[in-house]
JSON list of C-alpha atoms in Angstrom, two decimals:
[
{"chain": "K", "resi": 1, "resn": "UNK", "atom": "CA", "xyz": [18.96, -26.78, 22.18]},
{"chain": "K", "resi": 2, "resn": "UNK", "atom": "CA", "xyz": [21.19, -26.83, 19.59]},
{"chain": "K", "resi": 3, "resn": "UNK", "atom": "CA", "xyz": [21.67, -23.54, 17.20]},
{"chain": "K", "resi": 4, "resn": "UNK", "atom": "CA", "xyz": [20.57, -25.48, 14.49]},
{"chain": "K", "resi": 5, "resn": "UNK", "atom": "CA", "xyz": [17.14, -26.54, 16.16]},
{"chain": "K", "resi": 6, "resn": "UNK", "atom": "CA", "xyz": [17.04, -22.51, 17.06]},
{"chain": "K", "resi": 7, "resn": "UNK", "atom": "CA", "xyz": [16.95, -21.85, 13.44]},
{"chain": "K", "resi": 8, "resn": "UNK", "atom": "CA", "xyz": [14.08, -23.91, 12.77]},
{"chain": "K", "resi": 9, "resn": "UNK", "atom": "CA", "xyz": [12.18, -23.45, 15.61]},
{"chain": "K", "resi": 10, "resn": "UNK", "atom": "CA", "xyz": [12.69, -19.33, 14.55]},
{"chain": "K", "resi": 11, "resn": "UNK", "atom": "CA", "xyz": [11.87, -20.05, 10.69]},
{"chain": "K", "resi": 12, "resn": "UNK", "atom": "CA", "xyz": [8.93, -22.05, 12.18]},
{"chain": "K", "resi": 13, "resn": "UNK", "atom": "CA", "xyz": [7.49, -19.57, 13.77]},
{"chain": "K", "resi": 14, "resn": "UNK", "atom": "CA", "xyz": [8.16, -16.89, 11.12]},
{"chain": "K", "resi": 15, "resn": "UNK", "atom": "CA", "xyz": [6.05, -19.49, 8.59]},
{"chain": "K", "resi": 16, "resn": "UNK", "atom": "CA", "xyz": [3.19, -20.23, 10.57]},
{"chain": "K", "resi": 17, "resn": "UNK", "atom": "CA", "xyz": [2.99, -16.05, 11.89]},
{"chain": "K", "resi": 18, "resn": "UNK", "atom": "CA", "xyz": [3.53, -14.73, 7.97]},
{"chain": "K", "resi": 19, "resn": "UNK", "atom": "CA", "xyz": [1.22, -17.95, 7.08]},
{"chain": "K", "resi": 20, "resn": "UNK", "atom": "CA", "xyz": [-1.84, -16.58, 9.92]},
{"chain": "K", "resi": 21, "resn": "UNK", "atom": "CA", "xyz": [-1.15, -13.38, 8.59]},
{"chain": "K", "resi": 22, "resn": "UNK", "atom": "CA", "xyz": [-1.97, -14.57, 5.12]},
{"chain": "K", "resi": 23, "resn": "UNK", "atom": "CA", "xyz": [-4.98, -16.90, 5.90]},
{"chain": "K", "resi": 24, "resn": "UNK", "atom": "CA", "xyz": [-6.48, -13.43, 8.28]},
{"chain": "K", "resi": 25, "resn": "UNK", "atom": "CA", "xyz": [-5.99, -10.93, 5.32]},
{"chain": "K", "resi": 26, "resn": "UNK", "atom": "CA", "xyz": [-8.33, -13.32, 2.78]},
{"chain": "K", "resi": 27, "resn": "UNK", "atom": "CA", "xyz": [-10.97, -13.86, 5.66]},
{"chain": "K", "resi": 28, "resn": "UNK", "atom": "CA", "xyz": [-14.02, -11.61, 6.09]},
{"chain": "K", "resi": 29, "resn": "UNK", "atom": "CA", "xyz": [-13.48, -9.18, 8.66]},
{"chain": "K", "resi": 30, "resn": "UNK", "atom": "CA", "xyz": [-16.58, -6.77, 8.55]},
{"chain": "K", "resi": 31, "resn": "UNK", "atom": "CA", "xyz": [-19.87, -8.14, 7.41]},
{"chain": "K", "resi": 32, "resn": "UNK", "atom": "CA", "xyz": [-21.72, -5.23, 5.48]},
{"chain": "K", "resi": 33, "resn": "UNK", "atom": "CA", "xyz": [-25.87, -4.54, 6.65]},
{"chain": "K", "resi": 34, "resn": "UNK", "atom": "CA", "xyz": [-27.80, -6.59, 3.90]},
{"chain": "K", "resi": 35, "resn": "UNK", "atom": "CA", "xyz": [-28.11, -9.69, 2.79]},
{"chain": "K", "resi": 36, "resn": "UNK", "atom": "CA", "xyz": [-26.43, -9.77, -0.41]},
{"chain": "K", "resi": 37, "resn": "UNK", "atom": "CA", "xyz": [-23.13, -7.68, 0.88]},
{"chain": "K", "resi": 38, "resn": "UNK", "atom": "CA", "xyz": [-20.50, -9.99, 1.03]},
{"chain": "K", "resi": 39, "resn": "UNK", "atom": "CA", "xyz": [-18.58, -8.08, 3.90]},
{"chain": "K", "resi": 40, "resn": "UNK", "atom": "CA", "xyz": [-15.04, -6.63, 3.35]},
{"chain": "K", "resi": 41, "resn": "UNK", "atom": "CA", "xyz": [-11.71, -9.02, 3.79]},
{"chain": "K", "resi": 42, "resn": "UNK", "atom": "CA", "xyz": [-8.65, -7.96, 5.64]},
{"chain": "K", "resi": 43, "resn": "UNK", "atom": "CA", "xyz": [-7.02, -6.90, 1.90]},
{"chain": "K", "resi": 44, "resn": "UNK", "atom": "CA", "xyz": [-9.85, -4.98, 2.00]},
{"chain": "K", "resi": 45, "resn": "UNK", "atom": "CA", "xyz": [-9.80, -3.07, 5.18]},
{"chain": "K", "resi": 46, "resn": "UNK", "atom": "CA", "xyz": [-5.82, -3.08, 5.86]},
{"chain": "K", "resi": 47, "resn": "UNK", "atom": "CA", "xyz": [-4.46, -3.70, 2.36]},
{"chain": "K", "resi": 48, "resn": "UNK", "atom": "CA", "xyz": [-0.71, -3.72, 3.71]},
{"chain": "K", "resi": 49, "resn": "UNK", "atom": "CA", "xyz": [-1.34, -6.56, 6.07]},
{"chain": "K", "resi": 50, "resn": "UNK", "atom": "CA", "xyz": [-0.68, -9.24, 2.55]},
{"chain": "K", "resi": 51, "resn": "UNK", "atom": "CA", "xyz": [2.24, -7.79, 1.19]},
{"chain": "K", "resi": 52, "resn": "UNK", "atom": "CA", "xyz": [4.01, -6.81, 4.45]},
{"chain": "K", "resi": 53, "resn": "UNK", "atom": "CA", "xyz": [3.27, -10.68, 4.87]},
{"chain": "K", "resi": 54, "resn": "UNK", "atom": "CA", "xyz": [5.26, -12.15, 2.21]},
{"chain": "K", "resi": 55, "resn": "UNK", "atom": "CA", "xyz": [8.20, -9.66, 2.72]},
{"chain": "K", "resi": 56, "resn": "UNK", "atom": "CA", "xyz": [8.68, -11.29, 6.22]},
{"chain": "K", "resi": 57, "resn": "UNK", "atom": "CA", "xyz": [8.26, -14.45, 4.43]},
{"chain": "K", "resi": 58, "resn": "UNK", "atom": "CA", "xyz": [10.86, -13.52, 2.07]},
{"chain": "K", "resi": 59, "resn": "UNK", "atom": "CA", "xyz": [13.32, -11.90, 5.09]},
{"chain": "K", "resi": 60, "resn": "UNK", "atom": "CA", "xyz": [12.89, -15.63, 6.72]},
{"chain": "K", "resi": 61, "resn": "UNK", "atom": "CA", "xyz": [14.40, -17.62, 3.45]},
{"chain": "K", "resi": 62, "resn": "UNK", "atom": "CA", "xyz": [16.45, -14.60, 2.73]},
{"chain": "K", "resi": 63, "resn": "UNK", "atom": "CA", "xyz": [18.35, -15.20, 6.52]},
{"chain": "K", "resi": 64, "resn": "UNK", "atom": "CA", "xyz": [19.54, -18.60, 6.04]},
{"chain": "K", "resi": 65, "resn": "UNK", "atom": "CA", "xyz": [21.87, -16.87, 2.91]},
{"chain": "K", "resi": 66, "resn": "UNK", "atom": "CA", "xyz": [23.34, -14.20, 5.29]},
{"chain": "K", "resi": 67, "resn": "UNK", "atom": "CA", "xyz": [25.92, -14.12, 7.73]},
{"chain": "K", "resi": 68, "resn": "UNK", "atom": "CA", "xyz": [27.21, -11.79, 9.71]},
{"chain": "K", "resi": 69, "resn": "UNK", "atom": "CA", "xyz": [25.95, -8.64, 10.29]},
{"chain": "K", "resi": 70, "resn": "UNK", "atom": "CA", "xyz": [23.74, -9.47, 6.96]},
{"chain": "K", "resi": 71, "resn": "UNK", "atom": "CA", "xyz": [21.77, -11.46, 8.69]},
{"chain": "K", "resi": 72, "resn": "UNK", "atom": "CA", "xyz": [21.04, -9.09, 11.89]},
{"chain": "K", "resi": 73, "resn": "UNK", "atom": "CA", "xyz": [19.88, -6.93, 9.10]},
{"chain": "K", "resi": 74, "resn": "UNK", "atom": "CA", "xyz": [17.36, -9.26, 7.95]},
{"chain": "K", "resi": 75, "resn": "UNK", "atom": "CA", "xyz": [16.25, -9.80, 11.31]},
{"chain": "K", "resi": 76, "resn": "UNK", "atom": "CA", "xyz": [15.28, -6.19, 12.27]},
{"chain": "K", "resi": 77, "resn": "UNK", "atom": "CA", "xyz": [13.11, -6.73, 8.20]},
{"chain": "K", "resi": 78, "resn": "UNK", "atom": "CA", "xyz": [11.53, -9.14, 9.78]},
{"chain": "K", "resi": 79, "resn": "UNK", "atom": "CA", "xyz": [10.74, -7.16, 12.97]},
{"chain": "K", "resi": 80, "resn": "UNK", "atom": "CA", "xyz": [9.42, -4.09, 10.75]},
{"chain": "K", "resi": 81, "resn": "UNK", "atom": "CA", "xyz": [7.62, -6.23, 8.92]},
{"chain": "K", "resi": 82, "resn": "UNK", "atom": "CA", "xyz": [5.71, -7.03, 12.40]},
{"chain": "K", "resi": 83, "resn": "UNK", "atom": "CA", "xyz": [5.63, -3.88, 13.51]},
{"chain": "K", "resi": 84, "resn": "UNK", "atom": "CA", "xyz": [4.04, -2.39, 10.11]},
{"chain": "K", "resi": 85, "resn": "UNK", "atom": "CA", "xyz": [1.52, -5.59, 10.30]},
{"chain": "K", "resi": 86, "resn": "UNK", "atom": "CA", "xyz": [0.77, -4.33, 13.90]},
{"chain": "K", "resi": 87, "resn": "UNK", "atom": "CA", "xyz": [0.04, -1.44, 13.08]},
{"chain": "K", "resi": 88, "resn": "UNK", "atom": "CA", "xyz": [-2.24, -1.97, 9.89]},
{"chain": "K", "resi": 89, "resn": "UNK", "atom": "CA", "xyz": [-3.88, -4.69, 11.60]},
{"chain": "K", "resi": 90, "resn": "UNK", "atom": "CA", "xyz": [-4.77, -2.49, 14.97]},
{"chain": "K", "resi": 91, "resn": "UNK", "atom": "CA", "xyz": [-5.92, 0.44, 12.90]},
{"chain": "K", "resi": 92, "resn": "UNK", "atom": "CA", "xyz": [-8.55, -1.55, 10.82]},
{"chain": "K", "resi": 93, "resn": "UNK", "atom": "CA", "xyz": [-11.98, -1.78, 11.35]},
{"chain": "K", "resi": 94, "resn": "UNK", "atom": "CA", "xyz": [-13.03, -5.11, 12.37]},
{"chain": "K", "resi": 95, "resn": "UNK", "atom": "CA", "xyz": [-16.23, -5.61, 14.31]},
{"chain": "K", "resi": 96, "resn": "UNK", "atom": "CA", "xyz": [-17.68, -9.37, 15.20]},
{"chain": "K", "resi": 97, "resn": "UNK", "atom": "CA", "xyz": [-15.07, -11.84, 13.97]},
{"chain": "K", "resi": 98, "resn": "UNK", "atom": "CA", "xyz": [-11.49, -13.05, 15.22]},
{"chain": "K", "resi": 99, "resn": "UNK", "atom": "CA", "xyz": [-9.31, -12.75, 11.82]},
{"chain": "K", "resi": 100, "resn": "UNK", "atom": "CA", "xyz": [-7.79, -9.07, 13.20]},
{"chain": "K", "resi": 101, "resn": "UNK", "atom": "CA", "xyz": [-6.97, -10.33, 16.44]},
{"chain": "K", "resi": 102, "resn": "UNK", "atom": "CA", "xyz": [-5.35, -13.63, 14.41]},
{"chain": "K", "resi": 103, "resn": "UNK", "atom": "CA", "xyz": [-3.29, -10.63, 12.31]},
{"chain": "K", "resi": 104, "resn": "UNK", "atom": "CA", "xyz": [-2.98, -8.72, 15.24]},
{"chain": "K", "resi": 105, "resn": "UNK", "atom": "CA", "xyz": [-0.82, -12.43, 17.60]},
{"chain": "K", "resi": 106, "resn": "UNK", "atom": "CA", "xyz": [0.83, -13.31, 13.57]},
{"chain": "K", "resi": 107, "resn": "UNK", "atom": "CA", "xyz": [2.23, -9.12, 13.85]},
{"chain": "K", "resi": 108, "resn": "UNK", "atom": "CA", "xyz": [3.48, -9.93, 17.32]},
{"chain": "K", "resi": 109, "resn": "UNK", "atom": "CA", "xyz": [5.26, -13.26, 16.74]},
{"chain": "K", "resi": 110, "resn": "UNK", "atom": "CA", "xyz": [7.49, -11.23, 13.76]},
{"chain": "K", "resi": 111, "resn": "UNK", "atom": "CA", "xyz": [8.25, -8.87, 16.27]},
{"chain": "K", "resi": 112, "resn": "UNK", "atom": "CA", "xyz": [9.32, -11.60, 18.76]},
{"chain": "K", "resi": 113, "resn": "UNK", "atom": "CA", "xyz": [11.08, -13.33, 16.03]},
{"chain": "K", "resi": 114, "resn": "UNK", "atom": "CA", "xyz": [13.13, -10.47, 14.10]},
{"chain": "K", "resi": 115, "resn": "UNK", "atom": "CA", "xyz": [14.09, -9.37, 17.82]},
{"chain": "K", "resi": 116, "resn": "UNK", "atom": "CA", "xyz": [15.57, -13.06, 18.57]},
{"chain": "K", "resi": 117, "resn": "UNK", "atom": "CA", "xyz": [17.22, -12.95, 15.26]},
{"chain": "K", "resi": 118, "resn": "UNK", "atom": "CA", "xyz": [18.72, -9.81, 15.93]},
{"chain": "K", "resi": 119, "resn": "UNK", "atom": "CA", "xyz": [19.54, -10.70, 19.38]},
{"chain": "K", "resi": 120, "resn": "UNK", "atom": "CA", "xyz": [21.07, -14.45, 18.78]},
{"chain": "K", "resi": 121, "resn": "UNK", "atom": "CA", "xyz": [21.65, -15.60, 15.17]},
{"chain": "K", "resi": 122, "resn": "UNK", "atom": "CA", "xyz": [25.38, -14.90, 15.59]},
{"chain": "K", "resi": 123, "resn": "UNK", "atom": "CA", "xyz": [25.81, -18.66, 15.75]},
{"chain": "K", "resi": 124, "resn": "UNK", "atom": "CA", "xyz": [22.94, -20.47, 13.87]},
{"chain": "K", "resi": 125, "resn": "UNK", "atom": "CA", "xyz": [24.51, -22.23, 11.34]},
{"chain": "K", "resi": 126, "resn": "UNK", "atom": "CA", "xyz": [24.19, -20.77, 7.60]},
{"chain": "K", "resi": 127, "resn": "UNK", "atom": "CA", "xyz": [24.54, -22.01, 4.39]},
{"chain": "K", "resi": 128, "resn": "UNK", "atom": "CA", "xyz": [27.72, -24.34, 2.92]},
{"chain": "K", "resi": 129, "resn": "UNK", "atom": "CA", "xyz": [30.28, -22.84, 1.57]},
{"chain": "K", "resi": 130, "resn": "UNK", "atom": "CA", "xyz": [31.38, -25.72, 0.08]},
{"chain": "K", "resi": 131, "resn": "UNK", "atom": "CA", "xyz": [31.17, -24.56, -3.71]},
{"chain": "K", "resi": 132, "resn": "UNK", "atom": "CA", "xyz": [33.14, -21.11, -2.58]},
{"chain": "K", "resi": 133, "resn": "UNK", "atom": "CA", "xyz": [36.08, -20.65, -4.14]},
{"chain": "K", "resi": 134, "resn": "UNK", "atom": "CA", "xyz": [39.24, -20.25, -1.85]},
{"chain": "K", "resi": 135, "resn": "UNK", "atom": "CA", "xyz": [41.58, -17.66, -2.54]},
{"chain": "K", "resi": 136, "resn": "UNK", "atom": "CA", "xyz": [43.61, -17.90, -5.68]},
{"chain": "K", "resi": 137, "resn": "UNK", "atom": "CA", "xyz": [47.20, -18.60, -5.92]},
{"chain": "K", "resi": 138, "resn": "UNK", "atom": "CA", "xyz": [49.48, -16.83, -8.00]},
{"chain": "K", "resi": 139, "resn": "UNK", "atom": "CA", "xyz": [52.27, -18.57, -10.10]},
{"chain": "K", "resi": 140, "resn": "UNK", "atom": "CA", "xyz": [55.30, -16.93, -10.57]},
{"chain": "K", "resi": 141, "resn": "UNK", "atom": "CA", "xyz": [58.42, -17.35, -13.32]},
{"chain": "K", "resi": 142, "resn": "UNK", "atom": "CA", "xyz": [57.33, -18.47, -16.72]},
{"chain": "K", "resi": 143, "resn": "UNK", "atom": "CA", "xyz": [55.98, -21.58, -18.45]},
{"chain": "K", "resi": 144, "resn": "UNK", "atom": "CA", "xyz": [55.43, -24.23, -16.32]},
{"chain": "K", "resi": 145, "resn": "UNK", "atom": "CA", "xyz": [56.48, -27.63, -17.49]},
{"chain": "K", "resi": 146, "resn": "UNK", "atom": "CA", "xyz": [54.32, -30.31, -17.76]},
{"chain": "K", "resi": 147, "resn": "UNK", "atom": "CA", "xyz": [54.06, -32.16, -14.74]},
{"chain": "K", "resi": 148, "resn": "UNK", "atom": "CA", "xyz": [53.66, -29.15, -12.99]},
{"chain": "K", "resi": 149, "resn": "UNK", "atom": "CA", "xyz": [50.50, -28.65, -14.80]},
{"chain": "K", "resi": 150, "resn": "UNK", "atom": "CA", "xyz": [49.08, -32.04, -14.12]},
{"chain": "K", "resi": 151, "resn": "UNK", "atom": "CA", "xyz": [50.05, -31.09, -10.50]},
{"chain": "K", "resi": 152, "resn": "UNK", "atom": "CA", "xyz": [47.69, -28.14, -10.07]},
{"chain": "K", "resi": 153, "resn": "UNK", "atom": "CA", "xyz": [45.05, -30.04, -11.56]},
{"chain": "K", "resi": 154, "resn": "UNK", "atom": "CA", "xyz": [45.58, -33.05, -9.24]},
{"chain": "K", "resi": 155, "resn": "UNK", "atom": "CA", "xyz": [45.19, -30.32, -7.08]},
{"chain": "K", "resi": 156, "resn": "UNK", "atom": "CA", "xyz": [41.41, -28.96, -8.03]},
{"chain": "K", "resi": 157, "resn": "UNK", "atom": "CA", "xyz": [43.28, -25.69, -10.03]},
{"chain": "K", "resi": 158, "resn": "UNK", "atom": "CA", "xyz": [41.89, -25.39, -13.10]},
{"chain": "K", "resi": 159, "resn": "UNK", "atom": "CA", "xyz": [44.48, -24.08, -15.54]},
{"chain": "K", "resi": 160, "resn": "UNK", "atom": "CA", "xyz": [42.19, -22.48, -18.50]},
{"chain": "K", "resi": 161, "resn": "UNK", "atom": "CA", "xyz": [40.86, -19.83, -15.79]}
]
């Protein structure tokens, strides 16, 4: 597999994990005695489980801007992000339905996947740097005639800068 189809294989997953996430925390996950109680949602019972969400969705788009060591950083977000979904996920209350255990597998796979870009997204490729600019040259001695001029911007220099 080539380290490009690693990266979207890993932002896959991260999508579809922060995405379950998501769905599980607007779902009903404890229906209240009665029939006009409308039960409580994930928000409700684990209010973190949303927002911790959408910061691993962010840590996903944010790691194909980093490089380096940036983007290990980024990783280990993502893996807190997990972690802290784990963990408000497993402490809520959730009798009779499946959304907390759906919270609970979306937690894990943002563990898995901040771990694997910790581990290996030392060569994934990462954004162009085509529009960079290189290093700037320095001219030296005084006026420069004419043709010189025409020269540097033959040669992509731009001279009012």
């Amino acid at each position: 597999m080539s380290p490009r189809a690693r990266l979207v294989c890993w932002l896959a997953v991260c999508v579809a994990a922060a995405g379950a996430v998501l769905i599980a925390s607007g779902q009903v996950w404890h229906h209240a005695a009665g029939r006009a109680a409308p039960g409580s949602t994930g928000s409700d019972v684990a209010p973190a489980l949303g927002p911790l969400a959408w910061a691993a969705l962010a840590g996903a788009a944010a790691l194909l801007a980093a490089r380096g060591v940036a983007r290990r950083l980024v990783g280990a977000v993502v893996a807190v992000c997990g972690a802290g979904i784990l963990a408000a996920a497993w402490t809520a209350s959730a009798e009779g339905t499946a959304w907390r255990g759906i919270a609970l597998g979306g937690g894990a796979l943002l563990v898995f996947a901040g771990v694997v870009a910790v581990a290996l997204s030392g060569d994934w490729p990462g954004m162009s740097g085509r529009y960079e600019r290189g290093g700037s040259r320095t001219r030296t001695g005084g006026p420069a005639d004419e043709r010189s001029l025409w020269d540097a911007i033959d040669d992509g220099d731009d001279p009012t800068a």
